[in-house]
mmCIF file of C-alpha atoms and ligand atoms in Angstrom:
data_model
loop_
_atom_site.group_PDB
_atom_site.id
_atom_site.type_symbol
_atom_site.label_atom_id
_atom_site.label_comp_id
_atom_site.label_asym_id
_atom_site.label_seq_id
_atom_site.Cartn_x
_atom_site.Cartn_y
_atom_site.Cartn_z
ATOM 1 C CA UNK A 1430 26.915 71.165 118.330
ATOM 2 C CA UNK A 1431 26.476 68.462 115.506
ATOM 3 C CA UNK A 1432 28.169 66.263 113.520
ATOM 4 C CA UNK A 1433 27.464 66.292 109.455
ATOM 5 C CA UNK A 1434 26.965 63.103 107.395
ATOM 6 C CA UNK A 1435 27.287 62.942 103.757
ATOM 7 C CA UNK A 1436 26.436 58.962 102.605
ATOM 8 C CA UNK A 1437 27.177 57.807 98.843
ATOM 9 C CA UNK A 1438 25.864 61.521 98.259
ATOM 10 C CA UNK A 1439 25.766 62.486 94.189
ATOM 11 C CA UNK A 1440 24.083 65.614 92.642
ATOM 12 C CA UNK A 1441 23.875 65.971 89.049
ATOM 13 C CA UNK A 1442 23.019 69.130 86.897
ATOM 14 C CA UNK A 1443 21.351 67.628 83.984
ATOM 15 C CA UNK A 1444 24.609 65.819 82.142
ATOM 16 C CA UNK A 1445 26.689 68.160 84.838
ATOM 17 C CA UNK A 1446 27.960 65.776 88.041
ATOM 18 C CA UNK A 1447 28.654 68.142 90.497
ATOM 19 C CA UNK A 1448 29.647 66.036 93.359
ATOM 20 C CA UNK A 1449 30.181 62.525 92.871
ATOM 21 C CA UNK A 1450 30.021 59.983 95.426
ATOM 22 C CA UNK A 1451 30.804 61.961 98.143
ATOM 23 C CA UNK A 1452 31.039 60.148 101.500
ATOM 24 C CA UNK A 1453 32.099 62.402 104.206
ATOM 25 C CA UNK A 1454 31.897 63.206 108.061
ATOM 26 C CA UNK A 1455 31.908 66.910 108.954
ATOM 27 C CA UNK A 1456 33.070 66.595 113.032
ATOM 28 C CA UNK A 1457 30.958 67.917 115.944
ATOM 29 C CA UNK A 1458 32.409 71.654 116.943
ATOM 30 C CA UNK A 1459 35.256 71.628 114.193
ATOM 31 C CA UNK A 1460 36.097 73.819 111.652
ATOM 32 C CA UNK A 1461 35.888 72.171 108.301
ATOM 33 C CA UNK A 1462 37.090 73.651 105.118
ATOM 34 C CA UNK A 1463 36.265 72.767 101.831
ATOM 35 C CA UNK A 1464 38.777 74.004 99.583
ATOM 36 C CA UNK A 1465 39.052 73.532 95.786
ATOM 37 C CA UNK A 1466 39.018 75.495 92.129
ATOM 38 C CA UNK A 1467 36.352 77.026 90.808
ATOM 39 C CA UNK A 1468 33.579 74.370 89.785
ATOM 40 C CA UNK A 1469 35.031 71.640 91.826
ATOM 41 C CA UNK A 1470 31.652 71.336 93.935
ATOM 42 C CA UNK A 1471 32.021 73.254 96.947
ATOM 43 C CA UNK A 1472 28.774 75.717 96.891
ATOM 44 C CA UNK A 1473 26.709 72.631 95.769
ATOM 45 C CA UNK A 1474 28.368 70.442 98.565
ATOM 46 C CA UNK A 1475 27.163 73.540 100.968
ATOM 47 C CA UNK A 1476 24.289 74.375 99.126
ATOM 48 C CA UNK A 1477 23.002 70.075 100.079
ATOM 49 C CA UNK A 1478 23.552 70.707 103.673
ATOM 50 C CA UNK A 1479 21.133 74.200 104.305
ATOM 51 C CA UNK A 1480 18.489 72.076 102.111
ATOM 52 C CA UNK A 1481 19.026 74.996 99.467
ATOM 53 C CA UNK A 1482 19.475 71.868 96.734
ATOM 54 C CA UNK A 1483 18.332 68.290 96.257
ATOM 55 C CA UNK A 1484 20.531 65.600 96.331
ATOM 56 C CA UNK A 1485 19.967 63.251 93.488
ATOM 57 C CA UNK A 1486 21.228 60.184 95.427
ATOM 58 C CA UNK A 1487 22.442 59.527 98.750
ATOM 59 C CA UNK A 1488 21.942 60.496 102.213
ATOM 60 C CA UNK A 1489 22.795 63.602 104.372
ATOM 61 C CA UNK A 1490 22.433 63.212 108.036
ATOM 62 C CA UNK A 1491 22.699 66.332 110.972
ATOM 63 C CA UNK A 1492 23.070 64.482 113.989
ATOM 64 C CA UNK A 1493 22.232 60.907 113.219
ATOM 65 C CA UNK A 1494 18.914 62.439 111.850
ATOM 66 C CA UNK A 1495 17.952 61.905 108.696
ATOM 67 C CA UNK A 1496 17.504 65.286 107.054
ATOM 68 C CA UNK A 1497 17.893 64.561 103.295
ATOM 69 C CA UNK A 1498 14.265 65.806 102.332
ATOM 70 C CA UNK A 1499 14.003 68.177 105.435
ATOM 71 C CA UNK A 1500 13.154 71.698 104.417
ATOM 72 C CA UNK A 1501 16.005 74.121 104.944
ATOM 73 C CA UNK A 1502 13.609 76.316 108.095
ATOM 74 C CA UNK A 1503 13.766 72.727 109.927
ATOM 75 C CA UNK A 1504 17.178 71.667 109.587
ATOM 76 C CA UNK A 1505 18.686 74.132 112.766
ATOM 77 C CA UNK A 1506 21.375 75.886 110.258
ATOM 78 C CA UNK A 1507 22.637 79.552 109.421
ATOM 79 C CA UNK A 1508 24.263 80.651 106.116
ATOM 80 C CA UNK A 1509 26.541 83.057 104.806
ATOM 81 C CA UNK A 1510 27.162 84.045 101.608
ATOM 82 C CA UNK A 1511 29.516 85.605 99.132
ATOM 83 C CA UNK A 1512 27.280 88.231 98.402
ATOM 84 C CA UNK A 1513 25.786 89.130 102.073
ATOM 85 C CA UNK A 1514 22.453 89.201 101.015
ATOM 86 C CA UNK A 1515 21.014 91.721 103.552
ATOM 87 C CA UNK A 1516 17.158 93.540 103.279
ATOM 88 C CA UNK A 1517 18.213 96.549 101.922
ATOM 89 C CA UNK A 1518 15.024 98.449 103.334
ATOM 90 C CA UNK A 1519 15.766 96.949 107.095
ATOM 91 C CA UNK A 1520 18.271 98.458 109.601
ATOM 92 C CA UNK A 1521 21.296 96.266 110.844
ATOM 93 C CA UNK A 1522 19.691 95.852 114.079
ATOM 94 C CA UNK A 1523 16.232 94.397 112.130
ATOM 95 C CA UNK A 1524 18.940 92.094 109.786
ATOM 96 C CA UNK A 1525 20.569 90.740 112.692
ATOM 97 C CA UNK A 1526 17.002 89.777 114.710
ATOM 98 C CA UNK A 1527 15.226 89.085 111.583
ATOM 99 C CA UNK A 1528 15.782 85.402 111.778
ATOM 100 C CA UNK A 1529 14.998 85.325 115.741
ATOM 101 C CA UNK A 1530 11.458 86.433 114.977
ATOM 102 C CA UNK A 1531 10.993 84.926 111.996
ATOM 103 C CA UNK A 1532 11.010 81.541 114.201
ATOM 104 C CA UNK A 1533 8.613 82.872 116.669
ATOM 105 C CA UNK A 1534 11.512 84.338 119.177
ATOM 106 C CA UNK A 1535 10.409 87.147 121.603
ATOM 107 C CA UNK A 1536 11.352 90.746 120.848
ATOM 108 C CA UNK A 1537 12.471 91.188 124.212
ATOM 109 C CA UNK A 1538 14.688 88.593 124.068
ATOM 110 C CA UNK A 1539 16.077 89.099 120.599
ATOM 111 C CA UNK A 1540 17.111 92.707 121.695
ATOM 112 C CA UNK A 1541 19.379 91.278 124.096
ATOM 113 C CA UNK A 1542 20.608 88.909 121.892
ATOM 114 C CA UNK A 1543 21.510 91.617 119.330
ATOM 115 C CA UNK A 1544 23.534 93.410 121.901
ATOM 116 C CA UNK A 1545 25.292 90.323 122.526
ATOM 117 C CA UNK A 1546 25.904 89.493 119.038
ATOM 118 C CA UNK A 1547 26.853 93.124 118.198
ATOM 119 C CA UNK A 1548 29.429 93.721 120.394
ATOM 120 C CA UNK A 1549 30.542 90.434 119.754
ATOM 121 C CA UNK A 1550 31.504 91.613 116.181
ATOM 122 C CA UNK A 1551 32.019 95.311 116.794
ATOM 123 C CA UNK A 1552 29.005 96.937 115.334
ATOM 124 C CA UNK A 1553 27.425 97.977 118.078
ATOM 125 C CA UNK A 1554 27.688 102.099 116.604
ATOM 126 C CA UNK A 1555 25.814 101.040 113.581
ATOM 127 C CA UNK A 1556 22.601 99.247 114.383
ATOM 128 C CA UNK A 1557 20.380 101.924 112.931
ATOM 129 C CA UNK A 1558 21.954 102.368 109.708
ATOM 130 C CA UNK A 1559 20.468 100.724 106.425
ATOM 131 C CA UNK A 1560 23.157 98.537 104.386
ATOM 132 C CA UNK A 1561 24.095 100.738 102.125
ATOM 133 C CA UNK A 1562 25.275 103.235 104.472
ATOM 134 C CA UNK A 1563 27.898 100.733 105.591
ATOM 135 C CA UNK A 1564 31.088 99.202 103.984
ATOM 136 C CA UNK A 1565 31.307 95.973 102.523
ATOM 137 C CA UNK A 1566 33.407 94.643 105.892
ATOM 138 C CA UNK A 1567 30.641 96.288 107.588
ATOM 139 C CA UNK A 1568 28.582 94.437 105.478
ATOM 140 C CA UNK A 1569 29.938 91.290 106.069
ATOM 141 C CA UNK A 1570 30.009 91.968 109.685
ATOM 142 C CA UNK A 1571 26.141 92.415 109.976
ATOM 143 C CA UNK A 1572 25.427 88.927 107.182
ATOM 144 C CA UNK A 1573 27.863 87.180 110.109
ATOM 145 C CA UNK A 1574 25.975 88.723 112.585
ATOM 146 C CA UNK A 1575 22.859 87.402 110.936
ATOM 147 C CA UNK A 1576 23.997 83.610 110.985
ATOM 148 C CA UNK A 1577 24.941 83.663 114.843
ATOM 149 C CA UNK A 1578 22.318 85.451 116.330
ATOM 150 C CA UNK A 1579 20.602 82.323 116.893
ATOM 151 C CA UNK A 1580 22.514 79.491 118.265
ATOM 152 C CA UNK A 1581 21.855 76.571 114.801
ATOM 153 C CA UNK A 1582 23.431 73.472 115.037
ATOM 154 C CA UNK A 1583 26.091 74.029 112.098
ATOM 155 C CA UNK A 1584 27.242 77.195 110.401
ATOM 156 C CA UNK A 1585 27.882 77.393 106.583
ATOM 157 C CA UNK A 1586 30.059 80.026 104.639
ATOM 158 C CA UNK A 1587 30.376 80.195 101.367
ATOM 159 C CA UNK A 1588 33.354 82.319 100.315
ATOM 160 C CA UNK A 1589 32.220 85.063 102.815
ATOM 161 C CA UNK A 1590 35.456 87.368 102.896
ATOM 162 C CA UNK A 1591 35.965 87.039 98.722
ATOM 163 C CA UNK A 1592 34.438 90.286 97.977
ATOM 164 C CA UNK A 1593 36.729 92.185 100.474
ATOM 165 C CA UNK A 1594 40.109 93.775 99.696
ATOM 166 C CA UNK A 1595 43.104 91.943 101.130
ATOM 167 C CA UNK A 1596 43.671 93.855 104.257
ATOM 168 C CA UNK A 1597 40.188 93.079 105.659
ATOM 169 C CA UNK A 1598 39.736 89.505 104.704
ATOM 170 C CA UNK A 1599 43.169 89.030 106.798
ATOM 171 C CA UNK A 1600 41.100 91.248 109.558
ATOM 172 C CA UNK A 1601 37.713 89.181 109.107
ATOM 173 C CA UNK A 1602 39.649 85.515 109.197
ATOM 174 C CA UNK A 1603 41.291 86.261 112.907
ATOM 175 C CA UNK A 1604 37.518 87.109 113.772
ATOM 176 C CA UNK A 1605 35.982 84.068 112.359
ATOM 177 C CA UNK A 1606 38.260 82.080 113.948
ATOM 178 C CA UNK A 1607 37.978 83.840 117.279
ATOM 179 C CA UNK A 1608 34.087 83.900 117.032
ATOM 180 C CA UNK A 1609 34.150 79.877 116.290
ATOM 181 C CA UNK A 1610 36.528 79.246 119.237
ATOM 182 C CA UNK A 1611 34.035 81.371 121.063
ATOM 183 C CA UNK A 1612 30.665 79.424 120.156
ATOM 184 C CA UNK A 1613 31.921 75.863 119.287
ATOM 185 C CA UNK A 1614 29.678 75.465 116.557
ATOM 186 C CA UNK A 1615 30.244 72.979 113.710
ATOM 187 C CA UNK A 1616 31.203 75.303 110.812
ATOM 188 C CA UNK A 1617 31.975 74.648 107.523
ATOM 189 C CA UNK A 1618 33.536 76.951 105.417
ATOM 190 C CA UNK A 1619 34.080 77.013 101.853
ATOM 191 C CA UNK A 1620 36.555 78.957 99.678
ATOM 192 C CA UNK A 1621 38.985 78.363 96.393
ATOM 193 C CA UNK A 1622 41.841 80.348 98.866
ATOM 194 C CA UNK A 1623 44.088 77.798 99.523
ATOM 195 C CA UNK A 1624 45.841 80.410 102.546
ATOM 196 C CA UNK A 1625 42.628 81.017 103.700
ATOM 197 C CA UNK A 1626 41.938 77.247 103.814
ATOM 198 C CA UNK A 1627 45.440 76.498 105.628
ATOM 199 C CA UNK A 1628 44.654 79.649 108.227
ATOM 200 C CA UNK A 1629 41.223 78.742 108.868
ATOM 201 C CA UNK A 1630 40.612 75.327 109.241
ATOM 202 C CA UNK A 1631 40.483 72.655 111.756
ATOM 203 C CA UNK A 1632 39.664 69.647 109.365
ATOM 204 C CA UNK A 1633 40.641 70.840 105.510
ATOM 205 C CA UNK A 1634 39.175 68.959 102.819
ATOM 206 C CA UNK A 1635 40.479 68.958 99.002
ATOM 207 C CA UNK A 1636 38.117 68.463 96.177
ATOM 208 C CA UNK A 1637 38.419 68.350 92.590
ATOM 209 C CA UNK A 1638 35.688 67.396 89.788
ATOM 210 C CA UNK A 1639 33.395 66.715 92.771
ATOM 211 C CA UNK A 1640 35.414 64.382 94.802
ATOM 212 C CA UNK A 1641 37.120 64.589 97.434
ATOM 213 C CA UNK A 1642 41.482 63.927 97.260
ATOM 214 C CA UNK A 1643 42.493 64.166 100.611
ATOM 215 C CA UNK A 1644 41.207 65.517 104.462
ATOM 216 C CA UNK A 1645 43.249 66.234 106.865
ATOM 217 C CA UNK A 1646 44.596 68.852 109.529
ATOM 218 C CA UNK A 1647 46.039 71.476 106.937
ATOM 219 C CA UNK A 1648 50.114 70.471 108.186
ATOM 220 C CA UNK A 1649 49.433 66.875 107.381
ATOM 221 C CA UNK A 1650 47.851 67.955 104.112
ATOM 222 C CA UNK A 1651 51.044 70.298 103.223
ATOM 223 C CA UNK A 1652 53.581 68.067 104.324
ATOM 224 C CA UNK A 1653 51.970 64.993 103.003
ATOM 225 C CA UNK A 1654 49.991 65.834 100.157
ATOM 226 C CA UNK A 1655 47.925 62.614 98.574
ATOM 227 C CA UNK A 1656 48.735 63.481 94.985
ATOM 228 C CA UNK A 1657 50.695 65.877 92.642
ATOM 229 C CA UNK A 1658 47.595 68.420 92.728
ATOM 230 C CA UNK A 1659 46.898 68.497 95.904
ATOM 231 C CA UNK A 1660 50.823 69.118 96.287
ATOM 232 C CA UNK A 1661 50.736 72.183 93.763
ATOM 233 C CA UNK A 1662 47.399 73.607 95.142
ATOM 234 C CA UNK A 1663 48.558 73.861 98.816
ATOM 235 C CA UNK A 1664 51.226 75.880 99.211
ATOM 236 C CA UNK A 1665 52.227 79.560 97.796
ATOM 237 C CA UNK A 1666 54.696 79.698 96.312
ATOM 238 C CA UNK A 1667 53.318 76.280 94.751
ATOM 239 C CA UNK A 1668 55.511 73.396 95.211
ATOM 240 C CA UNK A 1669 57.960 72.900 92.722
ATOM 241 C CA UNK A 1670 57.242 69.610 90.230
ATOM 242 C CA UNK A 1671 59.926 68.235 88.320
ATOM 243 C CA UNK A 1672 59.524 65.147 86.287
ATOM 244 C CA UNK A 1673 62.537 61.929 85.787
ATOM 245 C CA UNK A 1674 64.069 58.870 86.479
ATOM 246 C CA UNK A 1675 64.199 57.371 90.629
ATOM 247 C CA UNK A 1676 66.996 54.998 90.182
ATOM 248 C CA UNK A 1677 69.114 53.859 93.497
ATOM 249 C CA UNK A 1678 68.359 56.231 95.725
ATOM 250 C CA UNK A 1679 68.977 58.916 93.302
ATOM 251 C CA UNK A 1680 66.700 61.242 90.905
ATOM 252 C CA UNK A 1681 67.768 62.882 87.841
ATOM 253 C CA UNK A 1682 66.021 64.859 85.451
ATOM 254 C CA UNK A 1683 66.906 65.889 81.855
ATOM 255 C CA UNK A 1684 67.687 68.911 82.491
ATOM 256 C CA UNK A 1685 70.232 67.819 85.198
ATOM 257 C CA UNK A 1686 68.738 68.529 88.348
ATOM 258 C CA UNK A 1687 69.681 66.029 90.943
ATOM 259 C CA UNK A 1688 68.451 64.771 94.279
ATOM 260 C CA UNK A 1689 68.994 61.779 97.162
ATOM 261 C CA UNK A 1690 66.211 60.190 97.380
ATOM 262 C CA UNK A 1691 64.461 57.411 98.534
ATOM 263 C CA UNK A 1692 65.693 54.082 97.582
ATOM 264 C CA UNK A 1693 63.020 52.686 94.886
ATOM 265 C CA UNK A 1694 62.997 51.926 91.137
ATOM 266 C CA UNK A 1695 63.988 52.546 88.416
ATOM 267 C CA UNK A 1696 60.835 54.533 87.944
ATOM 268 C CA UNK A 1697 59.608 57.572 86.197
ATOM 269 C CA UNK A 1698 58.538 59.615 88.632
ATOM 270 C CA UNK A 1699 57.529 63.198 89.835
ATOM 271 C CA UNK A 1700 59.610 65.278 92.390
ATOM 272 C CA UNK A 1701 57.888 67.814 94.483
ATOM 273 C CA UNK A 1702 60.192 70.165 96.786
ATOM 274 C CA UNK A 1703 58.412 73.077 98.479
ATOM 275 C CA UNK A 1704 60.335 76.848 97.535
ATOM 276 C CA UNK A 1705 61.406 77.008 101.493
ATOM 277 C CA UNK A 1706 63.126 73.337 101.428
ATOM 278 C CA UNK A 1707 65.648 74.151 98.639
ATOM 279 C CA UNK A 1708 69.120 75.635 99.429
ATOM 280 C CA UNK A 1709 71.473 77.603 97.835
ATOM 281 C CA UNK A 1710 75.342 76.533 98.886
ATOM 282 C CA UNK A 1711 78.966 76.789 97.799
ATOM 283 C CA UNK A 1712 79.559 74.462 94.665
ATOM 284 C CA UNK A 1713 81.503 72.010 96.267
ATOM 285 C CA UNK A 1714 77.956 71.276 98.513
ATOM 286 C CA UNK A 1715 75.770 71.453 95.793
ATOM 287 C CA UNK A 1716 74.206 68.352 94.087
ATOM 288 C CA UNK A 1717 73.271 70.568 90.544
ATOM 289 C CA UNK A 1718 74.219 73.807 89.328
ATOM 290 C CA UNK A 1719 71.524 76.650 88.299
ATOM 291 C CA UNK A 1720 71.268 80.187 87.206
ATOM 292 C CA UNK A 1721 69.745 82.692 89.034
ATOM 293 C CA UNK A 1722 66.979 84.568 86.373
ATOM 294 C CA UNK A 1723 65.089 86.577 88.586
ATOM 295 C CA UNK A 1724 65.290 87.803 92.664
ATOM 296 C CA UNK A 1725 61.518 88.735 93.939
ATOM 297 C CA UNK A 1726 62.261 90.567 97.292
ATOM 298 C CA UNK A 1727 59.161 90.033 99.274
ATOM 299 C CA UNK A 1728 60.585 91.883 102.791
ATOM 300 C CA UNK A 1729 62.240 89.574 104.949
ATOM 301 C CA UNK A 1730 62.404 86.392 102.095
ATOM 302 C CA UNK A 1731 62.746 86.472 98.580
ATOM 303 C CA UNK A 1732 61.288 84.469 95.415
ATOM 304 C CA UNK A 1733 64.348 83.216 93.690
ATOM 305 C CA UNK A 1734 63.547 81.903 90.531
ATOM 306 C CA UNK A 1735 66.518 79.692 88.921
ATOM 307 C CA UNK A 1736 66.647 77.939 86.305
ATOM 308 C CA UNK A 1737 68.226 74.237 85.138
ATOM 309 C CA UNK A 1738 68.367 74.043 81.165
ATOM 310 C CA UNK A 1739 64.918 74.330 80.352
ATOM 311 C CA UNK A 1740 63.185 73.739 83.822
ATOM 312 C CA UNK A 1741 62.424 76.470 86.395
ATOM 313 C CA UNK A 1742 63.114 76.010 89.772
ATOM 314 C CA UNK A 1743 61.374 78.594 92.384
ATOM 315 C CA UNK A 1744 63.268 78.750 95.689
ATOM 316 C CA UNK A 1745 62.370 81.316 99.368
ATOM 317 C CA UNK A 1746 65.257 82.772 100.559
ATOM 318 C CA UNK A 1747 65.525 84.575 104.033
ATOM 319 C CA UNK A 1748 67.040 88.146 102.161
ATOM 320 C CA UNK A 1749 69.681 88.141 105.416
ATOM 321 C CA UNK A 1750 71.202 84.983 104.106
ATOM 322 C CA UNK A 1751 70.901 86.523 100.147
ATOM 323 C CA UNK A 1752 75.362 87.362 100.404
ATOM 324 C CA UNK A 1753 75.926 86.987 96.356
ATOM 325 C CA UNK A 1754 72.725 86.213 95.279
ATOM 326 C CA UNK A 1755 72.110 88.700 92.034
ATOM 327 C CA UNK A 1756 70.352 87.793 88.637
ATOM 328 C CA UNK A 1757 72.673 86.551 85.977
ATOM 329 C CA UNK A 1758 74.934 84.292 88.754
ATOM 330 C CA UNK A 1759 75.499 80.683 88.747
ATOM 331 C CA UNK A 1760 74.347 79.096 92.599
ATOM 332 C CA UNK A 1761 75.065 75.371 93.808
ATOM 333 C CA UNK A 1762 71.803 74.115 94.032
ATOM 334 C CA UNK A 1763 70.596 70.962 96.872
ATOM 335 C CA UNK A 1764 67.627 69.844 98.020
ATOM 336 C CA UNK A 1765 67.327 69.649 102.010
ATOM 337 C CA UNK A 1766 67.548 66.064 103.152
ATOM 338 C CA UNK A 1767 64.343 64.174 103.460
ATOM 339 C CA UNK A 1768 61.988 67.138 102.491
ATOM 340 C CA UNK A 1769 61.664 66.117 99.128
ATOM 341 C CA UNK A 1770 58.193 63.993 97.528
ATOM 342 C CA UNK A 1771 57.724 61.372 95.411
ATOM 343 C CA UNK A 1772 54.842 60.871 92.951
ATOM 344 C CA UNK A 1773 54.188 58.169 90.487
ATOM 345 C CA UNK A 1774 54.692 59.688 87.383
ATOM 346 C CA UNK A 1775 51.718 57.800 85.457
ATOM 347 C CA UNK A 1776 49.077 58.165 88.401
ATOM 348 C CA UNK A 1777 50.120 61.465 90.001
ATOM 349 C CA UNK A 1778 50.252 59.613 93.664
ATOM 350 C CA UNK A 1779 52.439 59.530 96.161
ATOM 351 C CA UNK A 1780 54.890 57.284 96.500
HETATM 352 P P1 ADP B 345 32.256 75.645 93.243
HETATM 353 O O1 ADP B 345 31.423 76.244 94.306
HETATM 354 O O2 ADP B 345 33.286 74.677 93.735
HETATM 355 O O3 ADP B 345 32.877 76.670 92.346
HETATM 356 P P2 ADP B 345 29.729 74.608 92.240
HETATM 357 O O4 ADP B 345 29.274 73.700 93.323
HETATM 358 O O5 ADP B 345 29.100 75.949 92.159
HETATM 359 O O6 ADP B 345 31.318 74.738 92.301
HETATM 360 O O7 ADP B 345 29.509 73.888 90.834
HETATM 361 C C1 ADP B 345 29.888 72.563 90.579
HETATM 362 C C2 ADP B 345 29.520 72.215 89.140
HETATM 363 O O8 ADP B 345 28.122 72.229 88.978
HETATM 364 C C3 ADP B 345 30.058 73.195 88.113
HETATM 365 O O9 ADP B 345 30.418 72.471 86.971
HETATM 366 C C4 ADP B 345 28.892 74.096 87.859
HETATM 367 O O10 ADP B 345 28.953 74.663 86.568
HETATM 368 C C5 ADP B 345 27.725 73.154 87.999
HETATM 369 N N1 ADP B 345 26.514 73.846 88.490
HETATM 370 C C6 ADP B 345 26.369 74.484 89.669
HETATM 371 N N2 ADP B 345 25.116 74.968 89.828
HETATM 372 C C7 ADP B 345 24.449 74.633 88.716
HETATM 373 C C8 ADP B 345 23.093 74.836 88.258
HETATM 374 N N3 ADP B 345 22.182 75.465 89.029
HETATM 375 N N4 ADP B 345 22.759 74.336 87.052
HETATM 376 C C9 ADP B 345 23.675 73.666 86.291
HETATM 377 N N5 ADP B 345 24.942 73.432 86.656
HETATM 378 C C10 ADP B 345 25.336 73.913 87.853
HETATM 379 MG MG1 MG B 346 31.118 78.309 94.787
#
């Protein structure tokens, strides 16, 4: 167990500043996910931690202890990778105790461990096998099985389910959670998955252009997002945007869509409703009229997508509540009460 202390950290690439400033506290036995888009900083954020990269300025601390020039062997952590990077010419059994012995561990001992750790992750039928007799969630299994067969103070994944098809990387996420509820260990967890972020995490952390827009626990995060990307990047289907004038208690955009809202301005603003939060009713309910243009049936909801002169609206639906719903119609169109965010239009934050 350890807690994870980034201080006025900043790394640059040449010209390139890949994390900027970053002040952070990773907590002691939590899962923390870094999420973000491609570039944003995440693997170099990681990457600082294991010792794998220098920082340029700043200080990282595991434990109240210094370790910002620490080699990466002394700083008690285990990493995973996209790409599992096992020894090709070694058996699964020899990956999973290679880093046991490599510290000086008895052989004895790291047997045992192995059966632990094995069984722990299902694999126990495939310890003699070379890599590439196994599939890549067998793969993955065996890299995980790698990081945890010694007990480090902090685990760190770096997009470890991204190479597996959808199916598994549902499979592998229960696992990783169950394994971390299991050993307690300070984990972070990086990935540009924003479900995987919200399903995973403890603590979730949202960077951009290598800083840091908001932490939280992923519910605060989606029901209070910090700033008009952070509102669009959580949430599938993303959470509608629409820009115009707060006046009164009331918005109104060009187009004509409509909404009570909080009583401030007149101010140009942003409106964010989430897809589930806006409702289809009888015109004599609705606050704006829209045409249905397409229905998405996903099962037991579907993507409505509607549109409002030139703006599109995308709405959930539960499909037993769907009655006249059908491309082409005209729908009464409100927003449910209080679900609805405000964002500055100039800055992009929250009102
Ligand atoms: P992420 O993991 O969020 O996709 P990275 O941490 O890999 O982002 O990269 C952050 C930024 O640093 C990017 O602009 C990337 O191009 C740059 N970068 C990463 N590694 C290097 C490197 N070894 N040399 C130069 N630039 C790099
Ligand atoms: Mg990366």
């Amino acid at each position: 167990m350890a807690k994870v202390t980034f201080e006025k950290v900043v790394k640059k690439y040449g010209n390139v500043l890949a994390v900027d400033d970053l002040n952070l506290e990773l907590e002691d036995g939590k899962f923390t996910v870094l999420v973000g888009p491609s570039g944003c900083g995440k693997t170099t954020t990681l990457r600082m931690i294991a010792g794998l990269e220098d920082v340029t300025s700043g200080i990282i601390s595991i434990d109240k202890l210094d370790v910002t020039s620490l080699e990466p062997k002394d700083r008690d952590i285990s990493m995973v990778f996209q790409n599992y990077a096992l020894y090709a010419h070694l058996t699964v059994a020899e990956n999973i105790i290679f880093p046991l012995l490599a510290r000086g561990g008895k052989r004895v001992e790291a047997q045992g461990r192995l059966q632990e750790v094995a069984k722990m992750l299902n694999i126990s039928h495939l310890l003699e096998r070379k890599p590439k007799e196994l599939s890549g969630g067998q793969q993955q299994r065996v890299a995980i099985g790698r990081a945890i067969a010694r007990a480090p103070k902090v685990f760190l994944f770096d997009e470890p389910l991204s190479n597996l098809d959808a199916k598994l990387r549902v499979e592998m996420r229960t696992e990783l959670l169950r394994l971390q509820r299991q050993l307690k260990t300070t984990t972070v967890y990086v990935t540009h998955d924003q479900e995987e972020a919200m399903t995973l995490s403890d603590v979730m952390i949202v960077m951009k252009d290598g800083k840091i827009l908001q932490k939280g626990s992923p519910i605060d995060i989606y029901e209070y997002p910090n700033d008009t990307f952070v509102a669009s990047f959580v949430g599938s289907p993303r959470m509608n945007l629409i820009s115009g004038l707060c006046d009164r208690g009331l918005f109104t955009s060009e187009s004509g869509i409509k909404s009570i809202v909080k009583n401030i301005g007149p101010k140009k603003t942003v409106l964010g409703i989430r897809p589930e939060e806006i409702l289809l009713v009888p015109a004599v309910e609705a606050d704006f009229m829209a045409t249905i243009e397409i229905v998405e049936l996903l099962g037991p909801r579907a993507i409505v997508t509607l549109q409002v002169a030139s703006e599109h609206l995308t709405a959930i639906v539960n499909t037993s509540d769907m009655g006249s719903i059908q491309e082409g119609l005209e729908v009464g169109v409100k927003f449910r009460k209080d679900r609805t965010h405000l964002f500055d239009e100039k800055t992009q934050v929250r009102l």
